Structures are given as C-alpha cells and as structure tokens.
CSV table of C-alpha atoms and ligand atoms in Angstrom, one decimal:
chain,number,residue,atom,x,y,z
A,298,UNK,CA,21.0,10.5,22.3
A,299,UNK,CA,21.9,13.3,19.9
A,300,UNK,CA,21.8,11.1,16.7
A,301,UNK,CA,18.3,11.1,15.0
A,302,UNK,CA,16.0,8.1,15.6
A,303,UNK,CA,16.0,5.7,12.7
A,304,UNK,CA,12.4,4.6,12.2
A,305,UNK,CA,12.2,1.5,10.0
A,306,UNK,CA,8.7,0.5,11.2
A,307,UNK,CA,6.9,1.8,8.2
A,308,UNK,CA,7.0,4.3,5.3
A,309,UNK,CA,4.0,6.1,6.9
A,310,UNK,CA,6.3,7.7,9.5
A,311,UNK,CA,7.8,10.4,7.2
A,312,UNK,CA,7.4,14.1,8.1
A,313,UNK,CA,6.8,16.7,5.4
A,314,UNK,CA,10.0,18.5,4.2
A,315,UNK,CA,10.3,22.3,4.3
A,316,UNK,CA,9.6,22.4,0.5
A,317,UNK,CA,6.4,20.3,0.9
A,318,UNK,CA,5.3,22.5,3.8
A,319,UNK,CA,5.8,25.5,1.7
A,320,UNK,CA,3.6,24.0,-1.1
A,321,UNK,CA,0.9,23.3,1.6
A,322,UNK,CA,1.2,26.9,3.0
A,323,UNK,CA,0.7,28.4,-0.4
A,324,UNK,CA,-2.2,26.2,-1.6
A,325,UNK,CA,-5.3,27.9,-3.0
A,326,UNK,CA,-8.3,26.3,-1.2
A,327,UNK,CA,-12.1,26.2,-1.2
A,328,UNK,CA,-14.9,24.1,0.2
A,329,UNK,CA,-14.3,20.7,-1.3
A,330,UNK,CA,-17.8,19.4,-0.4
A,331,UNK,CA,-19.1,22.2,-2.7
A,332,UNK,CA,-16.4,20.9,-5.2
A,333,UNK,CA,-14.7,24.3,-4.9
A,334,UNK,CA,-11.2,23.4,-3.8
A,335,UNK,CA,-8.9,24.0,-6.8
A,336,UNK,CA,-5.9,22.1,-5.2
A,337,UNK,CA,-8.0,19.0,-4.4
A,338,UNK,CA,-9.3,19.1,-8.0
A,339,UNK,CA,-5.8,19.4,-9.4
A,340,UNK,CA,-4.6,16.5,-7.3
A,341,UNK,CA,-7.5,14.3,-8.4
A,342,UNK,CA,-7.0,15.2,-12.0
A,343,UNK,CA,-3.3,14.7,-11.9
A,344,UNK,CA,-3.4,11.3,-10.4
A,345,UNK,CA,-6.3,10.2,-12.7
A,346,UNK,CA,-4.4,11.4,-15.8
A,347,UNK,CA,-1.2,9.5,-14.8
A,348,UNK,CA,-3.2,6.2,-14.8
A,349,UNK,CA,-5.3,7.1,-17.8
A,350,UNK,CA,-8.5,7.0,-15.8
A,351,UNK,CA,-11.3,9.6,-15.9
A,352,UNK,CA,-11.6,10.9,-12.4
A,353,UNK,CA,-10.2,10.8,-8.9
A,354,UNK,CA,-11.5,11.2,-5.3
A,355,UNK,CA,-9.3,12.5,-2.5
A,356,UNK,CA,-9.9,10.7,0.8
A,357,UNK,CA,-8.3,10.8,4.3
A,358,UNK,CA,-6.9,7.2,4.1
A,359,UNK,CA,-6.1,4.2,2.0
A,360,UNK,CA,-8.5,2.2,4.1
A,361,UNK,CA,-11.3,4.6,3.1
A,362,UNK,CA,-10.4,4.6,-0.7
A,363,UNK,CA,-10.3,0.7,-0.6
A,364,UNK,CA,-13.6,0.3,1.3
A,365,UNK,CA,-15.4,2.9,-0.9
A,366,UNK,CA,-14.2,1.1,-4.0
A,367,UNK,CA,-15.5,-2.2,-2.6
A,368,UNK,CA,-18.9,-0.8,-1.6
A,369,UNK,CA,-19.3,1.0,-4.9
A,370,UNK,CA,-18.7,-2.2,-6.9
A,371,UNK,CA,-20.6,-4.8,-4.8
A,372,UNK,CA,-23.9,-5.1,-3.0
A,373,UNK,CA,-25.0,-7.2,0.0
A,374,UNK,CA,-24.9,-11.0,-0.8
A,375,UNK,CA,-22.0,-10.3,-3.2
A,376,UNK,CA,-18.5,-11.8,-2.8
A,377,UNK,CA,-15.1,-10.2,-3.1
A,378,UNK,CA,-12.1,-12.3,-4.2
A,379,UNK,CA,-8.7,-11.4,-2.7
A,380,UNK,CA,-5.5,-12.9,-1.5
A,381,UNK,CA,-5.7,-14.3,2.1
A,382,UNK,CA,-3.2,-11.7,3.5
A,383,UNK,CA,-4.7,-8.7,1.6
A,384,UNK,CA,-4.8,-5.4,3.4
A,385,UNK,CA,-8.5,-5.0,2.4
A,386,UNK,CA,-9.3,-8.2,4.3
A,387,UNK,CA,-6.8,-8.5,7.1
A,388,UNK,CA,-6.0,-4.9,8.2
A,389,UNK,CA,-9.2,-2.9,7.5
A,390,UNK,CA,-11.2,-4.1,10.6
A,391,UNK,CA,-13.3,-6.5,8.6
A,392,UNK,CA,-14.7,-3.5,6.7
A,393,UNK,CA,-15.8,-5.6,3.7
A,394,UNK,CA,-18.5,-7.2,5.9
A,395,UNK,CA,-19.2,-4.0,7.9
A,396,UNK,CA,-19.6,-1.5,5.0
A,397,UNK,CA,-20.6,-3.7,2.1
A,398,UNK,CA,-22.4,-6.7,3.6
A,399,UNK,CA,-20.3,-8.8,1.2
A,400,UNK,CA,-18.4,-12.0,1.9
A,401,UNK,CA,-14.8,-12.7,1.0
A,402,UNK,CA,-13.2,-15.6,-0.9
A,403,UNK,CA,-9.6,-15.8,0.2
A,404,UNK,CA,-6.9,-17.3,-2.0
A,405,UNK,CA,-3.4,-18.5,-0.9
A,406,UNK,CA,-1.0,-16.5,-3.1
A,407,UNK,CA,2.7,-16.4,-3.9
A,408,UNK,CA,4.0,-13.7,-1.6
A,409,UNK,CA,0.7,-12.0,-1.7
A,410,UNK,CA,0.1,-12.4,-5.5
A,411,UNK,CA,-2.8,-14.5,-6.9
A,412,UNK,CA,-3.1,-15.9,-10.5
A,413,UNK,CA,-5.7,-15.7,-13.1
A,414,UNK,CA,-6.4,-19.5,-12.8
A,415,UNK,CA,-6.9,-19.1,-9.0
A,416,UNK,CA,-9.3,-16.3,-9.6
A,417,UNK,CA,-11.3,-18.1,-12.2
A,418,UNK,CA,-11.6,-21.2,-10.0
A,419,UNK,CA,-13.0,-19.1,-7.2
A,420,UNK,CA,-15.8,-17.5,-9.2
A,421,UNK,CA,-19.2,-18.7,-8.0
A,422,UNK,CA,-21.8,-20.2,-10.3
A,423,UNK,CA,-24.1,-17.3,-11.4
A,424,UNK,CA,-27.3,-16.8,-9.3
A,425,UNK,CA,-27.1,-20.1,-7.5
A,426,UNK,CA,-29.4,-20.0,-4.5
A,427,UNK,CA,-26.7,-21.3,-2.2
A,428,UNK,CA,-23.9,-18.8,-3.0
A,429,UNK,CA,-23.1,-15.1,-2.9
A,430,UNK,CA,-22.6,-13.6,-6.4
A,431,UNK,CA,-18.9,-12.9,-7.2
A,432,UNK,CA,-18.7,-9.3,-8.1
A,433,UNK,CA,-15.2,-7.9,-7.5
A,434,UNK,CA,-11.5,-9.0,-7.5
A,435,UNK,CA,-9.0,-7.0,-5.4
A,436,UNK,CA,-5.3,-7.2,-6.1
A,437,UNK,CA,-2.6,-5.5,-4.0
A,438,UNK,CA,0.5,-4.2,-5.7
A,439,UNK,CA,3.1,-4.1,-4.2
A,440,UNK,CA,1.9,-6.7,-1.7
A,441,UNK,CA,2.6,-5.6,1.9
A,442,UNK,CA,2.4,-9.0,3.6
A,443,UNK,CA,4.3,-10.4,0.6
A,444,UNK,CA,7.3,-8.3,1.4
A,445,UNK,CA,6.8,-5.6,-1.3
A,446,UNK,CA,6.5,-8.2,-4.2
A,447,UNK,CA,5.3,-6.9,-7.6
A,448,UNK,CA,2.9,-8.3,-10.1
A,449,UNK,CA,4.1,-8.8,-13.7
A,450,UNK,CA,2.0,-6.9,-16.2
A,451,UNK,CA,1.3,-10.3,-17.8
A,452,UNK,CA,-0.4,-11.6,-14.7
A,453,UNK,CA,-2.4,-8.4,-14.3
A,454,UNK,CA,-3.5,-8.7,-18.0
A,455,UNK,CA,-4.5,-12.4,-17.5
A,456,UNK,CA,-6.5,-11.6,-14.4
A,457,UNK,CA,-8.2,-8.7,-16.2
A,458,UNK,CA,-9.1,-11.0,-19.0
A,459,UNK,CA,-10.9,-13.3,-16.5
A,460,UNK,CA,-12.7,-10.5,-14.7
A,461,UNK,CA,-14.0,-9.1,-18.0
A,462,UNK,CA,-15.1,-12.4,-19.3
A,463,UNK,CA,-17.1,-12.9,-16.1
A,464,UNK,CA,-18.4,-9.3,-15.9
A,465,UNK,CA,-16.5,-8.7,-12.6
A,466,UNK,CA,-14.9,-5.5,-11.5
A,467,UNK,CA,-11.2,-5.3,-10.8
A,468,UNK,CA,-9.8,-3.1,-8.0
A,469,UNK,CA,-6.2,-2.4,-7.3
A,470,UNK,CA,-5.1,-1.6,-3.7
A,471,UNK,CA,-2.1,0.5,-4.9
A,472,UNK,CA,-1.0,1.8,-1.5
A,473,UNK,CA,2.5,1.3,-2.9
A,474,UNK,CA,1.8,1.2,-6.6
A,475,UNK,CA,4.4,3.8,-7.3
A,476,UNK,CA,7.0,1.5,-5.8
A,477,UNK,CA,5.9,-1.2,-8.2
A,478,UNK,CA,6.0,1.1,-11.2
A,479,UNK,CA,9.5,2.4,-10.3
A,480,UNK,CA,10.8,-1.1,-9.6
A,481,UNK,CA,9.4,-2.8,-12.7
A,482,UNK,CA,9.4,0.0,-15.2
A,483,UNK,CA,5.7,-0.7,-16.0
A,484,UNK,CA,3.5,2.1,-17.2
A,485,UNK,CA,0.7,3.6,-15.1
A,486,UNK,CA,-1.3,4.1,-18.3
A,487,UNK,CA,-1.5,0.3,-18.8
A,488,UNK,CA,-2.8,-0.1,-15.2
A,489,UNK,CA,-5.6,2.2,-16.2
A,490,UNK,CA,-6.6,-0.1,-19.0
A,491,UNK,CA,-6.9,-3.2,-16.8
A,492,UNK,CA,-8.3,-1.9,-13.5
A,493,UNK,CA,-11.8,-0.4,-12.9
A,494,UNK,CA,-10.6,1.3,-9.8
A,495,UNK,CA,-7.2,2.1,-8.3
A,496,UNK,CA,-6.4,3.3,-4.8
A,497,UNK,CA,-3.1,5.1,-4.4
A,498,UNK,CA,-1.6,6.3,-1.0
A,499,UNK,CA,0.2,9.6,-0.8
A,500,UNK,CA,1.2,9.1,2.9
A,501,UNK,CA,3.5,6.0,2.4
A,502,UNK,CA,6.7,6.2,0.4
A,503,UNK,CA,5.6,9.4,-1.3
A,504,UNK,CA,6.0,11.2,2.0
A,505,UNK,CA,2.8,13.3,2.3
A,506,UNK,CA,1.4,13.5,5.8
A,507,UNK,CA,-2.2,12.4,5.0
A,508,UNK,CA,-4.3,11.1,2.1
A,509,UNK,CA,-5.1,8.6,-0.6
A,510,UNK,CA,-6.8,9.0,-4.0
A,511,UNK,CA,-9.4,6.7,-5.5
A,512,UNK,CA,-9.3,6.6,-9.3
A,513,UNK,CA,-11.9,5.3,-11.8
A,514,UNK,CA,-14.5,6.2,-14.3
A,515,UNK,CA,-16.6,9.4,-13.9
A,516,UNK,CA,-19.6,7.3,-13.0
A,517,UNK,CA,-17.7,5.3,-10.4
A,518,UNK,CA,-16.2,8.4,-8.8
A,519,UNK,CA,-19.7,10.1,-8.7
A,520,UNK,CA,-21.1,7.1,-6.8
A,521,UNK,CA,-18.0,7.0,-4.6
A,522,UNK,CA,-18.4,10.6,-3.6
A,523,UNK,CA,-21.7,9.8,-1.8
A,524,UNK,CA,-20.2,6.8,-0.1
A,525,UNK,CA,-17.3,9.0,1.1
A,526,UNK,CA,-19.8,11.4,2.5
A,527,UNK,CA,-21.8,8.8,4.4
A,528,UNK,CA,-18.5,7.5,5.9
A,529,UNK,CA,-17.8,11.0,7.1
A,530,UNK,CA,-15.0,11.6,4.7
A,531,UNK,CA,-16.2,14.8,3.0
A,532,UNK,CA,-13.6,17.4,3.8
A,533,UNK,CA,-13.8,21.2,3.5
A,534,UNK,CA,-10.5,23.2,2.8
A,535,UNK,CA,-8.7,20.0,2.1
A,536,UNK,CA,-6.5,21.7,-0.4
A,537,UNK,CA,-3.9,22.3,2.3
A,538,UNK,CA,-3.3,18.5,2.6
A,539,UNK,CA,-4.0,17.8,-1.1
A,540,UNK,CA,-1.1,20.2,-1.8
A,541,UNK,CA,1.3,17.9,0.0
A,542,UNK,CA,0.1,15.0,-2.2
A,543,UNK,CA,0.4,17.0,-5.3
A,544,UNK,CA,4.0,18.0,-4.3
A,545,UNK,CA,4.7,14.3,-3.6
A,546,UNK,CA,3.5,13.2,-7.0
A,547,UNK,CA,5.6,15.8,-8.7
A,548,UNK,CA,8.8,15.3,-6.7
A,549,UNK,CA,8.9,12.1,-4.8
A,550,UNK,CA,8.2,9.3,-7.2
A,551,UNK,CA,11.6,8.7,-9.0
A,552,UNK,CA,13.5,8.8,-5.7
A,553,UNK,CA,11.7,5.6,-4.6
A,554,UNK,CA,14.5,3.9,-6.5
A,555,UNK,CA,16.8,5.0,-3.6
A,556,UNK,CA,14.6,3.4,-1.1
A,557,UNK,CA,14.7,0.2,-3.1
A,558,UNK,CA,18.5,0.3,-3.3
A,559,UNK,CA,18.8,0.7,0.4
A,560,UNK,CA,16.3,-2.1,1.1
A,561,UNK,CA,18.5,-4.4,-1.1
A,562,UNK,CA,21.6,-3.3,0.9
A,563,UNK,CA,19.8,-4.2,4.2
A,564,UNK,CA,18.8,-7.6,2.7
A,565,UNK,CA,22.5,-8.4,1.9
A,566,UNK,CA,23.6,-7.4,5.4
A,567,UNK,CA,20.9,-9.5,7.0
A,568,UNK,CA,21.7,-12.6,4.9
A,569,UNK,CA,25.2,-12.6,6.4
A,570,UNK,CA,24.0,-12.5,10.1
A,571,UNK,CA,24.1,-15.9,12.0
A,572,UNK,CA,20.9,-15.0,13.8
A,573,UNK,CA,18.8,-14.5,10.6
A,574,UNK,CA,17.2,-17.7,9.3
A,575,UNK,CA,15.6,-16.3,6.1
A,576,UNK,CA,15.1,-13.0,4.2
A,577,UNK,CA,12.2,-12.8,1.8
A,578,UNK,CA,13.2,-11.7,-1.7
A,579,UNK,CA,13.4,-7.9,-1.7
A,580,UNK,CA,11.8,-6.2,-4.8
A,581,UNK,CA,11.0,-2.8,-3.4
A,582,UNK,CA,11.2,-1.0,-0.1
A,583,UNK,CA,10.0,-3.7,2.3
A,584,UNK,CA,12.4,-6.1,4.0
A,585,UNK,CA,10.8,-9.0,5.8
A,586,UNK,CA,13.0,-11.6,7.6
A,587,UNK,CA,12.8,-14.5,10.0
A,588,UNK,CA,15.1,-14.7,13.0
A,589,UNK,CA,16.7,-18.0,13.9
A,590,UNK,CA,14.7,-19.8,16.6
A,591,UNK,CA,17.5,-19.1,19.2
A,592,UNK,CA,17.1,-15.3,18.7
A,593,UNK,CA,14.2,-13.9,20.7
A,594,UNK,CA,12.5,-11.1,18.7
A,595,UNK,CA,12.1,-9.1,21.8
A,596,UNK,CA,15.9,-9.1,22.6
A,597,UNK,CA,16.7,-8.3,18.9
A,598,UNK,CA,14.3,-5.3,18.8
A,599,UNK,CA,15.5,-4.1,22.2
A,600,UNK,CA,19.1,-4.2,20.9
A,601,UNK,CA,18.1,-2.0,17.9
A,602,UNK,CA,16.1,0.3,20.2
A,603,UNK,CA,19.2,0.9,22.3
A,604,UNK,CA,21.0,2.1,19.2
A,605,UNK,CA,18.0,4.4,18.3
A,606,UNK,CA,16.6,2.1,15.7
A,607,UNK,CA,12.9,1.1,15.5
A,608,UNK,CA,11.5,-1.9,13.6
A,609,UNK,CA,8.3,-3.9,13.5
A,610,UNK,CA,7.5,-7.4,14.7
A,611,UNK,CA,5.7,-9.0,11.8
A,612,UNK,CA,4.5,-12.4,13.1
A,613,UNK,CA,6.3,-15.2,15.0
A,614,UNK,CA,10.1,-14.6,14.6
A,615,UNK,CA,9.4,-12.3,11.8
A,616,UNK,CA,10.7,-8.7,11.6
A,617,UNK,CA,9.9,-6.0,9.0
A,618,UNK,CA,12.2,-3.1,8.0
A,619,UNK,CA,10.8,-0.4,5.6
A,620,UNK,CA,13.0,2.1,3.8
A,621,UNK,CA,11.6,5.6,3.0
A,622,UNK,CA,12.1,9.3,2.5
A,623,UNK,CA,13.5,9.9,6.0
A,624,UNK,CA,16.1,7.1,5.8
A,625,UNK,CA,19.5,8.2,4.3
A,626,UNK,CA,22.8,6.4,3.7
A,627,UNK,CA,24.4,7.7,6.9
A,628,UNK,CA,21.5,6.1,8.8
A,629,UNK,CA,21.9,2.9,6.9
A,630,UNK,CA,25.5,2.7,8.0
A,631,UNK,CA,24.3,3.0,11.6
A,632,UNK,CA,21.8,0.2,11.0
A,633,UNK,CA,24.5,-2.1,9.5
A,634,UNK,CA,26.7,-1.5,12.6
A,635,UNK,CA,23.8,-2.3,14.9
A,636,UNK,CA,23.0,-5.5,13.0
A,637,UNK,CA,26.7,-6.6,13.2
A,638,UNK,CA,26.8,-6.0,17.0
A,639,UNK,CA,23.8,-8.1,18.1
A,640,UNK,CA,25.1,-9.7,21.3
A,641,UNK,CA,26.0,-13.4,21.0
A,642,UNK,CA,24.6,-13.9,24.5
A,643,UNK,CA,21.2,-12.9,23.2
A,644,UNK,CA,21.5,-15.3,20.3
A,645,UNK,CA,22.1,-18.3,22.6
A,646,UNK,CA,19.7,-17.1,25.3
B,983,PLP,C1,-1.2,1.3,4.3
B,983,PLP,C2,-1.9,0.4,3.4
B,983,PLP,C3,-3.3,0.7,3.1
B,983,PLP,C4,-4.0,1.9,3.6
B,983,PLP,O1,-3.7,2.3,4.9
B,983,PLP,P1,-4.2,3.6,5.6
B,983,PLP,O2,-3.4,3.6,6.8
B,983,PLP,O3,-5.7,3.5,5.8
B,983,PLP,O4,-3.9,4.8,4.7
B,983,PLP,C5,-3.9,-0.1,2.2
B,983,PLP,N1,-3.3,-1.1,1.6
B,983,PLP,C6,-2.1,-1.4,1.9
B,983,PLP,C7,-1.4,-2.6,1.2
B,983,PLP,C8,-1.3,-0.7,2.8
B,983,PLP,O5,-0.1,-1.0,3.0
C-alpha cells in the first residue's frame, strides 16, 4: 500500500521531524553524570521554570520518573494512595512494591480521577502497629485509563489541602499534563504550588523520541539523582536526546489543541456507528469506546488493519484511538471512511 500507515495505537509512536532532528544534531553535550551536559541542564531548568518548581531531572522514561518520585517520598512499610487504574500501579510492573517496598491503597475514581474526600478517608491512623504509614498520594492528569479526562484545578487544590494537613507528599503523573493544560487553560505555575513532584513525558504527545523529566524541590531532585543512578538511569551525553525534548517544549505544546479537535471529530463519527455501544467523553487526545456485543473486536481491528489503520484493544469490547503529531486531517478522512465501511457481516457474525 502506498498510503502511509495510520497509527492510532498510542501517542508514543511519533517520529522526530526534520526540525527536531536538526536540533538534536546541533546540541552541545557533555557528561551528564558529571553534571556537565548543557542541553540536559537547559531542558531540566526550562521544564522546572514552567511549573514554578526549583529543579528537574531528565530520565529515560516516565516509568522511571514516577518510580523515582515514589521511592524518594516513601520508605518501606509506607503506603501510597492512588486511583485503581493508575499507571503507577497498573502498568509499571508492580514497581511500587519492588522499588519502594511500599503498599498501595487503591481508590475507585471517576474516569481515573479521585476526590479529596476519598483521599482523606483512605489515610491510615498515624503509627498504628497494624498499618502501613500513609506517605504519598499520586494523581494522574490526564488519566490514561479514564480516556484522557482532566482534573479541575479546584479538585487538585482540595486534594493538596488534605495532603498538607496530613503531612503527605503529592505527586503528579503528568505523562500527558500538557494535554490537560492546553485543554483546560489551567496554568502550569499553579500545579507547581500544589504538587511536591511532577513527572512530565516528552515522548508522548510532545513528539520527542525518548525521555521524561521529574520536577520538584532542589532537595527532592538531589535525592532523586542517586535513585536514578541506582536504577541505572544515569546517562552520559544525553544532550542529544534532551535537545529533542527541549525542541518539543518550545514547539509542540500549543498544537496539542489540534490533536484534541481530531479526537472530538473521531468521537462524533464513532457515536454514529451502529456497531459502537458507547464512547467515553473525549476531553483531550484519547478516544476510548466500547463495541456492541455483536461486533467482535478482532474483526473490527482486522478491518482497520486492511485499510492501513492501527488501533489498540483496551479491555473486553473496548478499543482506544489516540491522536498525535503524526496524524493529520487527510488521515482522519481515511479513518472516517474505514469506520463507515465496517462490514455488516462482521457486525452480525
Ligand atoms: C506513558 C505513561 C507513563 C510513562 O510511560 P513510559 O513508557 O515509561 O515513558 C506514565 N504514566 C502514564 C499515565 C502514561 O500514559
């Protein structure tokens, strides 16, 4: 097939553009374990300044930034509170137990979002011999499993009020926090006031090939740097990849609004298909929908694959589409045509 593959599986599949590659090629570099890489330092300082936090730490993945933040803010016999479908719990290989020796209190959220009242009710009595000590609350914004849902600033504020009153730390898994900021118009500076640590991914919607940054106070980042080293995440001339992240922060944030518009458009088309039972509300770039029971997911995905379109299975009868930097309006037209031509035979099979 001469037409390009349309990959809606994830926003991690983007390839660097020629302009991003050019920025990488030109990056001044040094040994970052010696803290001598100017491009890594610039990326860390730029991201930290955006959120009004003191310092940043460039890491290979969002899993690493999350797990470092959890380890730095807990100890064995501690407990972490998060939503039951949180990435830190569900999709990081049980890393909370493995790296931190901490247990996890899971809360059922509203499309991935938890409330201040739920958090407060889950906090353990202090130093009770039977219980772990609650130390940390993790929020995820946007929520991946929740279909790209966003927290209101009010809920974040209320949760931060609870964590402060109980002397707990508050971490944000902000793999897609720029999507949340663009969609809601909230300010990154305010996030810096409420969260003790924030993990941002550069390799999702921002389109960089690799990398995440952990943000926090100088003391937290100092501690985190040793944890990164023991996990094997100290990198040398990492400026070449940090340059891609820096380019992404400077050029690819505002355009996330295009991804959100295209996701809305897909949602509208899906709602009109007889073989779609339900589409979760679309707030950002994730579109999660449930196929009618008569429509086997395998047949649906095969039909798309035949048209050069890839999507992810996301649970029983559930499918996920993700819009990103490498999806344009012409591709969207092809997806709409493919959705309109799902064979009736497959529906009744
Ligand atoms: C992708 C993602 C991460 C980090 O994933 P890596 O592949 O390790 O970079 C963390 N949290 C959420 C919500 C994610 O979607």
